[in-house]
PDB file of C-alpha atoms in Angstrom:
ATOM      1  CA  MET A   1      28.766 180.632  74.871  1.00  0.00           C
ATOM      2  CA  LYS A   2      24.160 180.175  73.951  1.00  0.00           C
ATOM      3  CA  ASN A   3      23.843 182.146  76.785  1.00  0.00           C
ATOM      4  CA  LEU A   4      26.550 185.172  76.280  1.00  0.00           C
ATOM      5  CA  ILE A   5      24.683 185.385  72.832  1.00  0.00           C
ATOM      6  CA  MET A   6      21.771 185.109  74.728  1.00  0.00           C
ATOM      7  CA  LEU A   7      22.800 188.028  77.615  1.00  0.00           C
ATOM      8  CA  THR A   8      24.416 190.074  74.771  1.00  0.00           C
ATOM      9  CA  VAL A   9      20.845 190.573  72.087  1.00  0.00           C
ATOM     10  CA  ALA A  10      18.970 191.115  75.483  1.00  0.00           C
ATOM     11  CA  VAL A  11      21.140 193.820  77.087  1.00  0.00           C
ATOM     12  CA  ALA A  12      20.652 195.401  73.400  1.00  0.00           C
ATOM     13  CA  THR A  13      17.144 194.961  73.334  1.00  0.00           C
ATOM     14  CA  LEU A  14      17.263 196.771  76.438  1.00  0.00           C
ATOM     15  CA  SER A  15      19.198 199.688  75.387  1.00  0.00           C
ATOM     16  CA  THR A  16      16.484 199.842  72.555  1.00  0.00           C
ATOM     17  CA  MET A  17      13.747 199.876  74.144  1.00  0.00           C
ATOM     18  CA  ALA A  18      15.789 202.366  77.122  1.00  0.00           C
ATOM     19  CA  ILE A  19      15.963 205.377  73.722  1.00  0.00           C
ATOM     20  CA  ALA A  20      12.597 204.445  72.454  1.00  0.00           C
ATOM     21  CA  GLY A  21       9.843 206.204  73.978  1.00  0.00           C
ATOM     22  CA  GLY A  22       6.682 206.470  73.347  1.00  0.00           C
ATOM     23  CA  LEU A  23       3.087 204.297  72.431  1.00  0.00           C
ATOM     24  CA  GLU A  24       4.092 202.525  68.801  1.00  0.00           C
ATOM     25  CA  VAL A  25       1.705 201.758  66.449  1.00  0.00           C
ATOM     26  CA  GLY A  26      -0.760 199.154  67.523  1.00  0.00           C
ATOM     27  CA  ASP A  27      -0.464 200.003  70.975  1.00  0.00           C
ATOM     28  CA  ARG A  28      -4.173 201.295  72.576  1.00  0.00           C
ATOM     29  CA  VAL A  29      -4.041 204.692  74.604  1.00  0.00           C
ATOM     30  CA  GLY A  30      -5.164 205.296  77.570  1.00  0.00           C
ATOM     31  CA  ALA A  31      -6.985 207.991  80.132  1.00  0.00           C
ATOM     32  CA  PHE A  32      -4.950 211.196  81.099  1.00  0.00           C
ATOM     33  CA  TYR A  33      -6.267 214.467  82.470  1.00  0.00           C
ATOM     34  CA  VAL A  34      -4.911 217.823  80.791  1.00  0.00           C
ATOM     35  CA  LYS A  35      -6.264 221.700  81.096  1.00  0.00           C
ATOM     36  CA  ASP A  36      -8.227 223.313  78.452  1.00  0.00           C
ATOM     37  CA  VAL A  37      -7.190 226.459  77.999  1.00  0.00           C
ATOM     38  CA  THR A  38      -8.380 227.298  74.131  1.00  0.00           C
ATOM     39  CA  GLY A  39     -11.218 224.630  73.003  1.00  0.00           C
ATOM     40  CA  PRO A  40     -14.994 223.891  73.976  1.00  0.00           C
ATOM     41  CA  ALA A  41     -14.192 223.107  77.928  1.00  0.00           C
ATOM     42  CA  ALA A  42     -11.758 226.443  78.575  1.00  0.00           C
ATOM     43  CA  GLY A  43     -10.618 226.329  82.275  1.00  0.00           C
ATOM     44  CA  GLN A  44     -11.628 223.053  82.834  1.00  0.00           C
ATOM     45  CA  LYS A  45      -9.476 219.356  84.034  1.00  0.00           C
ATOM     46  CA  LEU A  46     -10.449 216.405  81.352  1.00  0.00           C
ATOM     47  CA  CYS A  47      -9.819 213.793  79.214  1.00  0.00           C
ATOM     48  CA  TYR A  48      -9.742 214.159  75.948  1.00  0.00           C
ATOM     49  CA  ARG A  49      -8.778 210.636  75.139  1.00  0.00           C
ATOM     50  CA  CYS A  50     -12.330 210.081  76.713  1.00  0.00           C
ATOM     51  CA  ARG A  51     -14.028 212.815  74.952  1.00  0.00           C
ATOM     52  CA  TYR A  52     -13.274 211.257  71.981  1.00  0.00           C
ATOM     53  CA  GLY A  53     -14.185 207.733  72.404  1.00  0.00           C
ATOM     54  CA  GLN A  54     -13.603 205.712  69.145  1.00  0.00           C
ATOM     55  CA  LYS A  55     -12.715 209.626  66.755  1.00  0.00           C
ATOM     56  CA  PRO A  56      -9.835 209.808  65.023  1.00  0.00           C
ATOM     57  CA  VAL A  57      -7.850 211.225  66.746  1.00  0.00           C
ATOM     58  CA  VAL A  58      -4.774 213.734  65.954  1.00  0.00           C
ATOM     59  CA  SER A  59      -2.582 214.210  69.638  1.00  0.00           C
ATOM     60  CA  ILE A  60       0.150 216.427  69.452  1.00  0.00           C
ATOM     61  CA  PHE A  61       2.735 217.167  72.912  1.00  0.00           C
ATOM     62  CA  ALA A  62       5.118 219.680  72.904  1.00  0.00           C
ATOM     63  CA  ARG A  63       7.461 221.256  75.473  1.00  0.00           C
ATOM     64  CA  ASN A  64       7.511 224.247  73.699  1.00  0.00           C
ATOM     65  CA  MET A  65       4.842 226.173  71.243  1.00  0.00           C
ATOM     66  CA  ASP A  66       7.574 228.200  68.705  1.00  0.00           C
ATOM     67  CA  GLY A  67       7.050 228.714  65.112  1.00  0.00           C
ATOM     68  CA  ASN A  68       7.034 225.482  63.641  1.00  0.00           C
ATOM     69  CA  VAL A  69       4.814 223.918  66.233  1.00  0.00           C
ATOM     70  CA  ALA A  70       2.437 226.358  65.983  1.00  0.00           C
ATOM     71  CA  SER A  71       2.266 225.509  62.117  1.00  0.00           C
ATOM     72  CA  LEU A  72       1.528 222.184  63.078  1.00  0.00           C
ATOM     73  CA  VAL A  73      -1.578 222.559  65.181  1.00  0.00           C
ATOM     74  CA  LYS A  74      -2.474 225.251  62.467  1.00  0.00           C
ATOM     75  CA  SER A  75      -1.641 222.831  59.415  1.00  0.00           C
ATOM     76  CA  VAL A  76      -3.299 219.288  61.586  1.00  0.00           C
ATOM     77  CA  ASP A  77      -6.592 222.240  62.604  1.00  0.00           C
ATOM     78  CA  GLY A  78      -7.153 222.871  58.870  1.00  0.00           C
ATOM     79  CA  VAL A  79      -7.527 218.970  58.375  1.00  0.00           C
ATOM     80  CA  VAL A  80      -9.735 218.741  61.475  1.00  0.00           C
ATOM     81  CA  SER A  81     -11.675 221.227  60.406  1.00  0.00           C
ATOM     82  CA  GLN A  82     -11.701 219.601  56.393  1.00  0.00           C
ATOM     83  CA  ASN A  83     -12.818 216.382  58.153  1.00  0.00           C
ATOM     84  CA  LYS A  84     -15.670 217.084  60.857  1.00  0.00           C
ATOM     85  CA  ALA A  85     -17.660 214.779  58.848  1.00  0.00           C
ATOM     86  CA  LYS A  86     -15.426 212.325  59.631  1.00  0.00           C
ATOM     87  CA  ASP A  87     -15.571 212.744  63.292  1.00  0.00           C
ATOM     88  CA  MET A  88     -11.608 214.117  63.030  1.00  0.00           C
ATOM     89  CA  ALA A  89     -10.226 215.452  66.249  1.00  0.00           C
ATOM     90  CA  ALA A  90      -7.225 216.726  67.546  1.00  0.00           C
ATOM     91  CA  PHE A  91      -5.511 218.546  70.452  1.00  0.00           C
ATOM     92  CA  VAL A  92      -2.458 219.414  71.744  1.00  0.00           C
ATOM     93  CA  VAL A  93      -0.234 218.825  75.109  1.00  0.00           C
ATOM     94  CA  LEU A  94       1.671 221.409  76.429  1.00  0.00           C
ATOM     95  CA  LEU A  95       3.984 219.347  78.205  1.00  0.00           C
ATOM     96  CA  SER A  96       4.926 222.109  81.728  1.00  0.00           C
ATOM     97  CA  ASP A  97       6.341 222.301  84.747  1.00  0.00           C
ATOM     98  CA  ALA A  98       4.632 225.357  85.450  1.00  0.00           C
ATOM     99  CA  PRO A  99       1.643 224.932  82.751  1.00  0.00           C
ATOM    100  CA  GLU A 100      -0.519 227.945  84.192  1.00  0.00           C
ATOM    101  CA  ALA A 101       2.411 230.512  83.220  1.00  0.00           C
ATOM    102  CA  SER A 102       1.758 228.706  79.534  1.00  0.00           C
ATOM    103  CA  GLU A 103      -1.779 229.881  79.516  1.00  0.00           C
ATOM    104  CA  GLY A 104      -1.442 233.463  78.017  1.00  0.00           C
ATOM    105  CA  ASN A 105       1.075 232.320  75.348  1.00  0.00           C
ATOM    106  CA  LEU A 106      -1.475 229.636  73.989  1.00  0.00           C
ATOM    107  CA  LYS A 107      -3.952 231.699  73.763  1.00  0.00           C
ATOM    108  CA  GLU A 108      -2.020 234.170  71.672  1.00  0.00           C
ATOM    109  CA  VAL A 109      -0.423 231.081  69.254  1.00  0.00           C
ATOM    110  CA  ALA A 110      -4.717 229.900  69.346  1.00  0.00           C
ATOM    111  CA  LYS A 111      -6.291 233.114  68.219  1.00  0.00           C
ATOM    112  CA  ALA A 112      -2.902 234.711  66.145  1.00  0.00           C
ATOM    113  CA  LYS A 113      -3.100 231.424  63.711  1.00  0.00           C
ATOM    114  CA  GLY A 114      -6.740 231.250  63.405  1.00  0.00           C
ATOM    115  CA  ILE A 115      -6.889 228.098  65.508  1.00  0.00           C
ATOM    116  CA  SER A 116     -10.048 226.888  65.797  1.00  0.00           C
ATOM    117  CA  SER A 117     -10.700 222.712  65.749  1.00  0.00           C
ATOM    118  CA  THR A 118      -7.875 221.848  68.387  1.00  0.00           C
ATOM    119  CA  PRO A 119      -7.851 221.999  71.569  1.00  0.00           C
ATOM    120  CA  LEU A 120      -4.334 223.592  73.361  1.00  0.00           C
ATOM    121  CA  THR A 121      -3.882 221.740  76.694  1.00  0.00           C
ATOM    122  CA  THR A 122      -1.841 221.563  79.856  1.00  0.00           C
ATOM    123  CA  PHE A 123      -0.458 218.877  81.018  1.00  0.00           C
ATOM    124  CA  ASP A 124       1.387 219.261  84.772  1.00  0.00           C
ATOM    125  CA  GLY A 125       4.849 217.480  84.176  1.00  0.00           C
ATOM    126  CA  VAL A 126       6.999 217.305  81.557  1.00  0.00           C
ATOM    127  CA  THR A 127       7.118 213.707  81.267  1.00  0.00           C
ATOM    128  CA  GLY A 128       3.538 213.876  80.075  1.00  0.00           C
ATOM    129  CA  PRO A 129       0.981 210.936  81.244  1.00  0.00           C
ATOM    130  CA  PRO A 130       3.223 207.397  82.470  1.00  0.00           C
ATOM    131  CA  SER A 131       1.044 205.004  80.381  1.00  0.00           C
ATOM    132  CA  TYR A 132       2.770 206.880  77.064  1.00  0.00           C
ATOM    133  CA  ASN A 133       5.765 206.627  77.729  1.00  0.00           C
ATOM    134  CA  ILE A 134       7.172 209.964  76.186  1.00  0.00           C
ATOM    135  CA  SER A 135      10.926 210.328  75.823  1.00  0.00           C
ATOM    136  CA  LYS A 136      13.144 213.223  77.195  1.00  0.00           C
ATOM    137  CA  ASP A 137      14.609 213.838  74.484  1.00  0.00           C
ATOM    138  CA  ALA A 138      11.331 214.527  72.442  1.00  0.00           C
ATOM    139  CA  GLU A 139      10.557 218.112  71.771  1.00  0.00           C
ATOM    140  CA  VAL A 140       7.235 217.286  69.941  1.00  0.00           C
ATOM    141  CA  THR A 141       4.906 213.531  70.069  1.00  0.00           C
ATOM    142  CA  VAL A 142       2.553 213.377  67.291  1.00  0.00           C
ATOM    143  CA  MET A 143       0.429 210.376  67.955  1.00  0.00           C
ATOM    144  CA  MET A 144      -2.481 209.449  65.826  1.00  0.00           C
ATOM    145  CA  TRP A 145      -5.327 206.580  66.697  1.00  0.00           C
ATOM    146  CA  VAL A 146      -8.318 205.632  65.498  1.00  0.00           C
ATOM    147  CA  GLY A 147     -10.706 203.339  67.209  1.00  0.00           C
ATOM    148  CA  GLY A 148      -8.246 204.054  70.542  1.00  0.00           C
ATOM    149  CA  GLN A 149      -6.070 201.975  68.716  1.00  0.00           C
ATOM    150  CA  VAL A 150      -2.074 203.941  67.952  1.00  0.00           C
ATOM    151  CA  LYS A 151      -1.541 204.478  63.866  1.00  0.00           C
ATOM    152  CA  VAL A 152       0.599 206.617  63.842  1.00  0.00           C
ATOM    153  CA  SER A 153       3.168 207.667  66.488  1.00  0.00           C
ATOM    154  CA  GLU A 154       6.501 209.829  65.792  1.00  0.00           C
ATOM    155  CA  GLU A 155       8.759 211.740  68.491  1.00  0.00           C
ATOM    156  CA  LEU A 156      11.217 214.698  66.875  1.00  0.00           C
ATOM    157  CA  LYS A 157      13.916 216.654  68.149  1.00  0.00           C
ATOM    158  CA  ALA A 158      13.106 220.594  67.181  1.00  0.00           C
ATOM    159  CA  SER A 159      15.216 220.825  64.368  1.00  0.00           C
ATOM    160  CA  GLU A 160      13.660 217.752  62.907  1.00  0.00           C
ATOM    161  CA  LEU A 161      10.052 219.936  62.727  1.00  0.00           C
ATOM    162  CA  THR A 162      10.451 221.036  59.178  1.00  0.00           C
ATOM    163  CA  LYS A 163       7.655 222.478  56.374  1.00  0.00           C
ATOM    164  CA  GLU A 164       8.965 219.120  55.136  1.00  0.00           C
ATOM    165  CA  LYS A 165       8.277 217.653  58.344  1.00  0.00           C
ATOM    166  CA  ILE A 166       5.052 218.859  58.660  1.00  0.00           C
ATOM    167  CA  ASN A 167       4.170 218.473  55.660  1.00  0.00           C
ATOM    168  CA  SER A 168       5.083 214.444  55.864  1.00  0.00           C
ATOM    169  CA  LEU A 169       3.010 214.170  58.761  1.00  0.00           C
ATOM    170  CA  VAL A 170      -0.085 216.401  57.997  1.00  0.00           C
ATOM    171  CA  GLY A 171      -0.471 213.490  55.101  1.00  0.00           C
ATOM    172  CA  LYS A 172      -0.042 210.666  57.474  1.00  0.00           C
ATOM    173  CA  THR A 173      -3.478 211.842  58.456  1.00  0.00           C
ATOM    174  CA  ASN A 174      -5.675 209.325  55.815  1.00  0.00           C
ATOM    175  CA  THR A 175      -4.341 206.559  58.012  1.00  0.00           C
ATOM    176  CA  ILE A 176      -6.442 207.530  60.989  1.00  0.00           C
ATOM    177  CA  LEU A 177      -9.180 208.573  58.486  1.00  0.00           C
TER     178      LEU A 177
END
């Protein structure tokens, strides 16, 4: 009986782990390469995780750059601009099987929204960097870290990215400043 209970707990734990994705609070963030589309290294492949080092960082992984995601990015961009003295940084990673086809849209969004402090980048593949374990069910994953350690990690379906949720996420930037 004791073995059956332990087996049931183990299966339940593994099932929960299979559903959950993304890095968790306290995890270390690893290096990965993106193609910069709108940032200071536009046209180049680079590792923003590496470039930003120990700084407070907001990273947004998105499968689509729709209006709600663009609003989130614009709000985060404003916080980054206000916190330059604290070396705050951010970047957006569009997860795509056709990253080159998305570049024009990213440039249009950056221009239309006036996004100037947050590079919009592409990643070749919808699964994202393997070590980040981004859930296939998440349309948007927001991670915030400082000193290379995750302080905030939230995965959202498209319908969950409301104005209220955007305000909540932006408010959480104080955990890395």
